[in-house]
CSV table of C-alpha atoms in Angstrom, one decimal:
chain,number,residue,atom,x,y,z
A,13,MET,CA,48.8,-37.8,72.2
A,14,PHE,CA,45.9,-39.5,71.2
A,15,GLU,CA,43.3,-38.8,73.2
A,16,ILE,CA,44.1,-35.4,71.4
A,17,LEU,CA,43.2,-36.4,68.7
A,18,LEU,CA,40.4,-38.1,69.9
A,19,LEU,CA,39.1,-34.7,71.1
A,20,ILE,CA,39.4,-32.5,67.7
A,21,THR,CA,37.3,-35.2,66.1
A,22,LEU,CA,35.1,-35.2,68.8
A,23,ALA,CA,35.0,-31.4,69.0
A,24,GLY,CA,34.7,-31.2,65.0
A,25,LEU,CA,31.4,-33.9,65.1
A,26,LEU,CA,29.4,-31.6,67.7
A,27,THR,CA,30.2,-28.6,65.9
A,28,ALA,CA,29.4,-29.8,62.4
A,29,SER,CA,25.9,-31.0,64.0
A,30,ARG,CA,24.7,-27.5,64.8
A,31,ARG,CA,21.5,-27.0,63.3
A,32,GLN,CA,22.8,-24.2,60.7
A,33,LEU,CA,24.5,-26.4,59.3
A,34,GLY,CA,21.7,-29.3,58.7
A,35,PHE,CA,21.3,-32.5,58.8
A,36,GLY,CA,23.7,-34.5,56.5
A,37,ASN,CA,26.4,-31.4,55.8
A,38,PRO,CA,29.9,-32.7,54.4
A,39,PHE,CA,31.4,-32.1,57.8
A,40,GLN,CA,29.2,-34.0,60.1
A,41,ILE,CA,29.7,-36.9,57.7
A,42,TYR,CA,33.4,-35.9,57.6
A,43,PHE,CA,34.0,-35.7,61.2
A,44,PHE,CA,31.6,-38.7,62.5
A,45,VAL,CA,33.5,-41.6,59.9
A,46,TRP,CA,36.8,-40.5,61.7
A,47,PHE,CA,35.6,-40.0,65.1
A,48,PHE,CA,33.7,-44.0,64.9
A,49,LEU,CA,37.2,-45.3,63.7
A,50,LEU,CA,39.6,-43.4,66.0
A,51,PHE,CA,37.4,-44.6,68.4
A,52,GLY,CA,36.9,-48.0,67.2
A,53,TYR,CA,40.6,-47.9,67.4
A,54,TYR,CA,41.4,-46.6,70.9
A,55,LEU,CA,38.5,-49.3,72.1
A,56,SER,CA,41.1,-52.2,70.4
A,57,ARG,CA,43.9,-50.6,71.1
A,58,ASP,CA,46.0,-53.7,72.2
A,59,THR,CA,44.7,-56.1,69.4
A,60,PHE,CA,46.2,-53.7,66.3
A,61,ILE,CA,49.8,-52.3,66.1
A,62,SER,CA,50.6,-49.3,68.0
A,63,VAL,CA,51.1,-45.9,65.8
A,64,SER,CA,54.0,-43.2,66.1
A,65,VAL,CA,53.7,-39.5,67.9
A,66,GLU,CA,55.0,-38.7,64.1
A,67,PHE,CA,51.9,-40.3,62.8
A,68,ILE,CA,49.5,-39.1,65.4
A,69,ILE,CA,50.9,-35.3,64.5
A,70,ILE,CA,50.0,-35.8,60.9
A,71,ILE,CA,47.0,-37.3,61.3
A,72,LEU,CA,46.1,-34.4,63.2
A,73,ALA,CA,47.6,-32.2,61.2
A,74,ALA,CA,44.6,-32.9,58.2
A,75,LYS,CA,41.7,-32.6,61.4
A,76,LEU,CA,43.1,-29.4,62.2
A,77,LEU,CA,42.6,-28.1,59.3
A,78,ALA,CA,39.4,-30.1,58.0
A,79,LEU,CA,38.0,-28.0,61.4
A,80,PHE,CA,39.3,-24.6,60.3
A,81,ILE,CA,37.7,-25.1,56.8
A,82,MET,CA,34.4,-26.4,58.7
A,83,ILE,CA,35.1,-22.8,61.0
A,84,SER,CA,35.7,-20.6,57.9
A,85,CYS,CA,32.5,-22.0,56.0
A,86,CYS,CA,30.4,-21.7,58.8
A,87,LEU,CA,31.0,-17.9,59.1
A,88,ARG,CA,28.8,-17.4,56.3
A,89,LEU,CA,25.7,-18.9,58.1
A,90,GLN,CA,24.2,-16.3,60.1
A,91,VAL,CA,22.8,-18.0,62.8
A,92,GLY,CA,19.8,-19.2,63.3
A,93,SER,CA,19.1,-19.4,60.0
A,94,ALA,CA,16.2,-21.4,58.5
A,95,GLU,CA,17.6,-22.3,54.8
A,96,VAL,CA,16.1,-25.1,53.4
A,97,TRP,CA,16.7,-27.4,50.6
A,98,ARG,CA,14.8,-27.0,47.2
A,99,HIS,CA,13.5,-30.1,47.0
A,100,GLY,CA,14.2,-30.3,43.0
A,101,VAL,CA,11.9,-32.7,41.3
A,102,ILE,CA,12.0,-33.6,37.8
A,103,ALA,CA,10.8,-33.9,34.5
A,104,ARG,CA,10.4,-37.0,32.7
A,105,LYS,CA,13.0,-37.5,30.0
A,106,SER,CA,11.5,-40.7,28.9
A,107,ARG,CA,13.8,-40.7,25.9
A,108,PHE,CA,17.0,-40.9,27.5
A,109,ILE,CA,15.7,-42.8,30.6
A,110,ASP,CA,14.0,-45.2,28.7
A,111,LEU,CA,16.8,-46.3,26.7
A,112,ALA,CA,19.4,-46.4,29.2
A,113,GLN,CA,17.2,-48.7,31.4
A,114,LEU,CA,16.4,-50.5,27.8
A,115,VAL,CA,20.7,-50.9,27.4
A,116,VAL,CA,21.3,-51.8,30.3
A,117,ILE,CA,18.3,-54.5,30.6
A,118,ILE,CA,20.2,-56.0,27.4
A,119,ALA,CA,23.5,-55.9,28.2
A,120,LEU,CA,23.1,-57.7,31.7
A,121,PRO,CA,23.5,-61.1,29.9
A,122,PHE,CA,26.4,-60.3,28.4
A,123,VAL,CA,27.9,-58.8,31.5
A,124,TYR,CA,26.6,-62.2,33.1
A,125,GLY,CA,28.9,-64.3,30.2
A,126,ARG,CA,31.9,-62.4,30.8
A,127,ALA,CA,31.7,-62.7,34.3
A,128,THR,CA,31.8,-66.9,33.7
A,129,GLU,CA,34.6,-65.9,31.4
A,130,ILE,CA,36.2,-64.5,33.9
A,131,ALA,CA,35.3,-67.1,36.6
A,132,ASP,CA,37.0,-69.9,34.2
A,133,GLY,CA,33.2,-71.1,33.4
A,134,GLU,CA,32.2,-71.4,36.7
A,135,SER,CA,28.8,-70.6,37.6
A,136,ILE,CA,28.9,-67.4,39.5
A,137,PHE,CA,26.2,-68.6,41.7
A,138,THR,CA,28.0,-70.7,43.8
A,139,VAL,CA,31.0,-70.1,46.4
A,140,LEU,CA,33.7,-71.5,44.1
A,141,GLY,CA,32.2,-69.5,41.0
A,142,TYR,CA,31.9,-66.8,42.7
A,143,ILE,CA,34.9,-66.8,45.1
A,144,LYS,CA,36.6,-67.0,41.5
A,145,LEU,CA,35.2,-64.1,39.8
A,146,ARG,CA,36.6,-61.9,42.6
A,147,ALA,CA,39.9,-63.4,42.7
A,148,ALA,CA,40.5,-63.1,39.0
A,149,ILE,CA,38.9,-59.1,39.5
A,150,THR,CA,40.8,-58.5,42.5
A,151,GLU,CA,44.5,-60.0,42.1
A,152,ASP,CA,44.6,-61.2,38.4
A,153,GLY,CA,43.3,-58.0,37.2
A,154,GLU,CA,40.6,-58.9,34.6
A,155,GLY,CA,37.5,-57.0,34.0
A,156,TYR,CA,34.5,-56.3,32.2
A,157,GLY,CA,36.1,-53.9,29.3
A,158,ILE,CA,33.5,-51.9,28.2
A,159,LEU,CA,30.9,-52.8,29.5
A,160,ALA,CA,32.0,-51.8,33.2
A,161,TYR,CA,31.2,-48.3,32.3
A,162,LEU,CA,27.2,-49.7,32.1
A,163,TRP,CA,27.6,-50.0,36.5
A,164,VAL,CA,27.5,-46.1,36.7
A,165,LEU,CA,24.6,-46.0,34.0
A,166,SER,CA,22.7,-48.0,35.5
A,167,PHE,CA,23.1,-46.7,39.0
A,168,VAL,CA,22.6,-43.1,37.8
A,169,THR,CA,19.0,-44.4,36.3
A,170,THR,CA,18.1,-46.1,38.9
A,171,SER,CA,18.5,-42.6,41.4
A,172,VAL,CA,16.5,-40.7,38.2
A,173,SER,CA,13.7,-43.7,38.1
A,174,ILE,CA,13.4,-42.9,41.8
A,175,PHE,CA,11.9,-39.2,41.7
A,176,LEU,CA,10.4,-40.1,38.7
A,177,TYR,CA,8.0,-42.8,40.6
A,178,ARG,CA,7.5,-40.4,43.0
A,179,GLN,CA,6.3,-37.8,40.1
A,180,SER,CA,3.9,-40.8,39.3
A,181,ASN,CA,6.2,-40.5,36.3
A,182,LEU,CA,7.5,-44.3,36.5
A,183,GLY,CA,5.4,-47.0,37.0
A,184,GLY,CA,6.0,-49.5,40.4
A,185,GLY,CA,6.9,-52.1,38.2
A,186,ARG,CA,9.4,-50.3,35.8
A,187,LEU,CA,11.2,-48.4,39.2
A,188,TRP,CA,11.1,-52.3,40.9
A,189,LEU,CA,13.1,-53.7,37.2
A,190,SER,CA,15.8,-50.9,37.8
A,191,VAL,CA,16.6,-51.2,41.4
A,192,ALA,CA,16.8,-55.2,40.3
A,193,VAL,CA,19.0,-54.8,37.3
A,194,SER,CA,21.1,-52.4,39.5
A,195,LEU,CA,21.1,-54.7,42.2
A,196,CYS,CA,22.2,-58.0,39.8
A,197,TYR,CA,25.0,-55.4,38.2
A,198,CYS,CA,26.6,-54.9,42.4
A,199,TYR,CA,26.3,-58.9,42.2
A,200,LEU,CA,28.8,-59.1,39.4
A,201,SER,CA,31.1,-56.6,41.1
A,202,THR,CA,31.6,-58.7,43.9
A,203,GLY,CA,32.8,-55.6,45.9
A,204,ARG,CA,30.5,-54.5,49.1
A,205,THR,CA,31.9,-50.6,47.7
A,206,TYR,CA,29.7,-51.2,45.2
A,207,ILE,CA,26.6,-51.8,47.1
A,208,LEU,CA,27.7,-48.3,49.3
A,209,PHE,CA,27.9,-46.2,46.0
A,210,PHE,CA,24.6,-47.3,44.6
A,211,LEU,CA,22.9,-46.5,48.3
A,212,CYS,CA,24.2,-43.1,48.3
A,213,LEU,CA,22.7,-42.3,44.8
A,214,ALA,CA,19.4,-44.5,45.7
A,215,LEU,CA,18.4,-43.1,48.7
A,216,VAL,CA,20.8,-39.6,49.8
A,217,PRO,CA,19.0,-38.0,47.1
A,218,LEU,CA,15.7,-38.9,49.2
A,219,MET,CA,17.5,-37.9,52.3
A,220,ASN,CA,18.1,-34.4,51.0
A,221,VAL,CA,14.6,-33.7,50.1
A,222,GLY,CA,13.5,-35.1,53.4
A,223,ALA,CA,11.8,-37.7,52.4
A,224,VAL,CA,13.5,-40.3,53.8
A,225,ARG,CA,14.0,-39.5,57.6
A,226,MET,CA,16.1,-41.4,60.2
A,227,ARG,CA,13.8,-44.8,60.1
A,228,GLY,CA,14.8,-45.1,56.8
A,229,LEU,CA,18.1,-44.2,57.2
A,230,LEU,CA,18.5,-47.4,59.8
A,231,ILE,CA,16.6,-49.4,57.2
A,232,ALA,CA,19.2,-48.3,54.3
A,233,LEU,CA,21.9,-49.5,56.6
A,234,VAL,CA,20.7,-52.5,57.7
A,235,ILE,CA,20.1,-53.6,54.6
A,236,PHE,CA,23.5,-52.1,53.4
A,237,ALA,CA,24.3,-54.7,56.5
A,238,ALA,CA,22.3,-57.6,55.1
A,239,LEU,CA,23.3,-57.5,51.9
A,240,SER,CA,27.2,-57.1,52.9
A,241,ILE,CA,26.8,-60.5,54.7
A,242,PHE,CA,25.5,-62.3,51.8
A,243,VAL,CA,28.5,-61.1,49.8
A,244,ALA,CA,30.9,-61.8,52.7
A,245,ALA,CA,29.5,-65.2,52.5
A,246,MET,CA,30.0,-65.7,49.2
A,247,THR,CA,32.9,-64.5,49.2
A,248,ALA,CA,33.5,-66.8,51.9
A,249,LYS,CA,35.5,-63.8,54.3
A,250,GLY,CA,34.2,-64.1,57.6
A,251,ILE,CA,30.8,-65.7,56.9
A,252,SER,CA,30.9,-69.6,56.4
A,253,ALA,CA,27.7,-71.7,55.8
A,254,ASP,CA,29.5,-75.0,58.2
A,255,GLU,CA,30.5,-72.9,61.5
A,256,GLY,CA,26.9,-71.5,63.4
A,257,ILE,CA,25.4,-68.1,64.1
A,258,ALA,CA,27.0,-67.0,67.1
A,259,GLU,CA,30.9,-68.3,65.1
A,260,ASN,CA,29.7,-66.6,62.1
A,261,ILE,CA,28.3,-63.3,64.0
A,262,GLU,CA,31.7,-62.9,65.9
A,263,SER,CA,33.7,-63.7,62.5
A,264,PHE,CA,31.8,-61.4,60.5
A,265,LEU,CA,32.5,-59.1,63.8
A,266,GLU,CA,35.9,-59.2,63.7
A,267,SER,CA,36.2,-59.2,59.5
A,268,LEU,CA,34.7,-55.6,59.5
A,269,ARG,CA,36.2,-54.2,62.6
A,270,GLY,CA,39.7,-55.2,60.2
A,271,TYR,CA,38.0,-53.4,57.4
A,272,VAL,CA,36.9,-50.4,59.6
A,273,VAL,CA,40.3,-50.0,61.6
A,274,GLY,CA,42.6,-52.0,59.3
A,275,PRO,CA,44.0,-49.1,56.2
A,276,PHE,CA,44.1,-46.4,59.4
A,277,LEU,CA,46.5,-48.8,60.5
A,278,ALA,CA,48.4,-49.4,57.6
A,279,PHE,CA,48.6,-45.9,56.4
A,280,SER,CA,50.8,-45.2,59.6
A,281,ARG,CA,52.8,-48.4,58.1
A,282,LEU,CA,53.5,-46.7,54.7
A,283,VAL,CA,54.1,-43.0,56.7
A,284,GLU,CA,57.2,-45.5,58.0
A,285,TRP,CA,58.4,-47.0,55.4
A,286,ASN,CA,58.5,-43.5,53.1
A,287,PRO,CA,58.5,-44.6,49.5
A,288,ASP,CA,59.8,-42.6,47.2
A,289,LEU,CA,57.9,-40.1,45.9
A,290,SER,CA,55.6,-40.9,42.7
A,291,TRP,CA,55.3,-37.4,42.2
A,292,GLY,CA,51.4,-37.4,40.4
A,293,GLU,CA,51.5,-40.8,39.2
A,294,ASN,CA,49.1,-42.0,41.6
A,295,THR,CA,47.1,-38.5,42.1
A,296,PHE,CA,46.4,-38.3,37.8
A,297,ARG,CA,46.9,-42.0,37.2
A,298,LEU,CA,43.4,-41.3,34.3
A,299,PHE,CA,45.5,-39.6,32.3
A,300,VAL,CA,48.9,-41.5,32.8
A,301,SER,CA,46.3,-44.4,31.6
A,302,LEU,CA,44.9,-42.5,28.6
A,303,GLN,CA,49.0,-41.4,27.4
A,304,TYR,CA,49.5,-45.2,27.6
A,305,ALA,CA,46.5,-46.5,26.2
A,306,LEU,CA,46.7,-44.0,22.8
A,307,GLY,CA,50.2,-44.7,22.5
A,308,ILE,CA,51.3,-41.4,23.4
A,309,SER,CA,53.8,-42.6,26.6
A,310,ASP,CA,55.4,-45.5,27.0
A,311,LYS,CA,55.0,-45.6,31.2
A,312,ALA,CA,52.1,-47.9,31.6
A,313,PRO,CA,50.3,-46.5,34.7
A,314,VAL,CA,50.8,-47.7,38.2
A,315,SER,CA,48.5,-50.6,39.5
A,316,LEU,CA,45.7,-50.4,41.6
A,317,VAL,CA,46.1,-53.2,43.6
A,318,LYS,CA,48.8,-52.4,46.3
A,319,GLY,CA,50.8,-54.5,48.7
A,320,TYR,CA,49.9,-55.6,51.5
A,321,ALA,CA,50.9,-54.4,55.3
A,322,PHE,CA,50.5,-56.6,58.3
A,323,VAL,CA,48.8,-54.6,61.5
A,324,PRO,CA,48.7,-57.3,62.6
A,325,ASP,CA,46.5,-59.2,59.8
A,326,PRO,CA,47.1,-58.1,56.4
A,327,THR,CA,45.3,-55.4,54.3
A,328,ASN,CA,46.4,-53.8,50.9
A,329,VAL,CA,44.1,-50.8,51.8
A,330,TYR,CA,45.4,-47.4,53.3
A,331,THR,CA,42.7,-45.1,53.6
A,332,VAL,CA,42.5,-41.4,51.6
A,333,TYR,CA,45.8,-40.4,52.5
A,334,GLU,CA,48.1,-42.8,50.5
A,335,VAL,CA,48.1,-41.8,47.2
A,336,TYR,CA,48.7,-38.1,47.9
A,337,PHE,CA,51.5,-39.2,50.2
A,338,ARG,CA,52.8,-41.5,48.3
A,339,ASP,CA,52.9,-38.8,45.3
A,340,PHE,CA,53.9,-35.7,47.7
A,341,SER,CA,54.8,-36.8,51.1
A,342,TYR,CA,53.8,-34.9,54.2
A,343,ILE,CA,52.2,-32.3,52.4
A,344,GLY,CA,49.9,-34.8,50.6
A,345,VAL,CA,48.3,-35.5,53.6
A,346,LEU,CA,46.3,-32.2,53.9
A,347,ILE,CA,45.3,-32.5,50.4
A,348,PRO,CA,42.0,-34.7,51.3
A,349,PRO,CA,41.1,-32.5,54.0
A,350,VAL,CA,40.9,-29.2,51.6
A,351,PHE,CA,38.4,-31.5,49.7
A,352,LEU,CA,35.9,-30.6,52.1
A,353,MET,CA,35.4,-27.0,51.0
A,354,VAL,CA,34.1,-28.9,47.4
A,355,HIS,CA,31.3,-30.6,49.6
A,356,TYR,CA,30.9,-28.3,51.1
A,357,TRP,CA,29.9,-25.9,47.6
A,358,LEU,CA,28.0,-28.5,46.4
A,359,TYR,CA,26.0,-28.7,49.4
A,360,ARG,CA,25.3,-25.1,49.4
A,361,ARG,CA,23.9,-25.3,45.5
A,362,ALA,CA,22.0,-28.0,46.2
A,363,ARG,CA,20.0,-26.4,49.4
A,364,SER,CA,19.7,-23.2,47.6
A,365,SER,CA,18.9,-24.7,43.9
A,366,GLY,CA,17.4,-28.0,44.1
A,367,GLY,CA,17.3,-30.0,40.9
A,368,VAL,CA,20.1,-32.1,39.8
A,369,TRP,CA,23.1,-30.6,42.3
A,370,ILE,CA,21.4,-32.4,44.9
A,371,PHE,CA,22.4,-35.6,42.6
A,372,TYR,CA,25.8,-33.9,42.9
A,373,TYR,CA,26.1,-33.1,46.2
A,374,SER,CA,24.9,-36.9,46.6
A,375,ALA,CA,26.9,-38.7,44.4
A,376,SER,CA,30.0,-36.8,46.4
A,377,VAL,CA,29.1,-38.8,49.5
A,378,TYR,CA,30.7,-41.8,48.7
A,379,PRO,CA,34.2,-40.5,48.6
A,380,LEU,CA,33.6,-38.6,51.8
A,381,VAL,CA,31.9,-41.9,53.6
A,382,MET,CA,35.0,-43.8,52.0
A,383,GLN,CA,37.9,-41.8,53.2
A,384,PHE,CA,38.9,-44.3,56.5
A,385,PHE,CA,39.2,-47.0,53.7
A,386,GLN,CA,40.8,-45.8,50.2
A,387,ASP,CA,40.9,-42.4,48.1
A,388,GLN,CA,37.5,-42.7,45.5
A,389,TYR,CA,38.2,-39.2,44.3
A,390,PHE,CA,41.4,-38.9,42.6
A,391,SER,CA,41.4,-42.4,41.6
A,392,LEU,CA,37.8,-42.7,40.6
A,393,LEU,CA,38.0,-39.4,38.2
A,394,SER,CA,36.4,-41.2,35.1
A,395,THR,CA,33.5,-42.5,36.9
A,396,TRP,CA,32.8,-39.2,38.3
A,397,ILE,CA,32.9,-37.5,34.8
A,398,GLN,CA,30.7,-40.3,33.3
A,399,VAL,CA,28.3,-39.5,37.1
A,400,TRP,CA,28.4,-35.5,36.2
A,401,PHE,CA,27.6,-36.4,32.1
A,402,TRP,CA,24.2,-39.1,33.5
A,403,TYR,CA,22.8,-36.8,35.6
A,404,TRP,CA,23.6,-33.5,32.9
A,405,LEU,CA,21.5,-35.6,30.3
A,406,PHE,CA,18.8,-36.9,32.2
A,407,MET,CA,18.2,-33.7,34.2
A,408,THR,CA,15.9,-30.9,32.9
A,409,PRO,CA,17.2,-27.5,33.4
A,410,TYR,CA,13.8,-26.9,35.1
A,411,ARG,CA,14.0,-25.9,38.9
A,412,PHE,CA,10.7,-27.0,41.2
A,413,ARG,CA,9.7,-26.8,44.8
A,414,TRP,CA,8.3,-30.1,46.6
A,415,LYS,CA,5.1,-28.7,48.4
A,416,LYS,CA,2.9,-31.4,50.9
A,417,GLY,CA,0.1,-31.7,47.8
A,418,GLY,CA,2.7,-32.4,45.3
A,419,PRO,CA,5.1,-31.3,42.6
A,420,GLY,CA,4.9,-27.2,41.8
A,421,HIS,CA,6.9,-24.7,40.1
A,422,ALA,CA,9.4,-22.7,42.3
């Protein structure tokens, strides 16, 4: 039965890789991520818990729905059409970009001070201090308060600054300063997901306009792997200074395997437990939080930190399906594939209109890639509102076409 699920996912990947849809389309990303996960589990299933036939049927239904949505969208395209990106180029809005860059730089020492406070005064540049910071954020619910909004601002500012640099509207020193500040915020987050989020905002727009090809993508993956290894070493997760290179490589790959496959199996456990329905408390957590904060309701929002499932290693992330399954049971599993329609709409707008839509689609790649790990759609609704606002503020309404000789009017 699992082999059928693998074949359906592979068929989806091959169909999504047709030239008409273009490289990096949402269906290609979706089926690649899920095929990689399922194939990885299939090869190493003897070292993990087994999944039931009923669970496989549930996941198969979700993949069939995704395949149906893709085929429906493909019917709109003419075979052999040569639709190309309108390479959106932006004119500099210095009063906003400069101010945003100044804000994130000035605020950085305050964020660092707060991080040191969360870590009980330990230096966050030591393994002990960084572990304390990580534990306080993920386990004790500590946070940066209003300063947490600076992460999105910094990432979006760097994303736009890269294009300003390509237009010669921004100096190289300013660009590298912006990148360095964003990486500092990534470090202070203690999470590898923030690194991935930053890379999506910074590099995917360049991929969309053809400025970064396969070679650049591979370099980006190497950078992400290097930064992930660094964070793993600082949090003592899979990397240890006391071990040799071979031991660390083996340990890191074992940890990576658990991160990729573990959430999928944890969700199978959740389906077996069949918890009581929450009827929207997880999906619409942002609105519950707002009502609670404003005193409109005395019902506290559900915790973002979930209990552990053993697969056999412990994990407390349950793929994108978890939120919607908790709220709407088996019907909820069919909700995430529907998001592909939104991804595809953004993709088509980016291809046909360019400009800010290239950035909007690029941002949407992050929750699409993270589907194997956890929900980043409604759970990050506040973040997506921020992303939309800052890109809207920084972009001009003009549309340009990128030419080999430089930018020109479309």
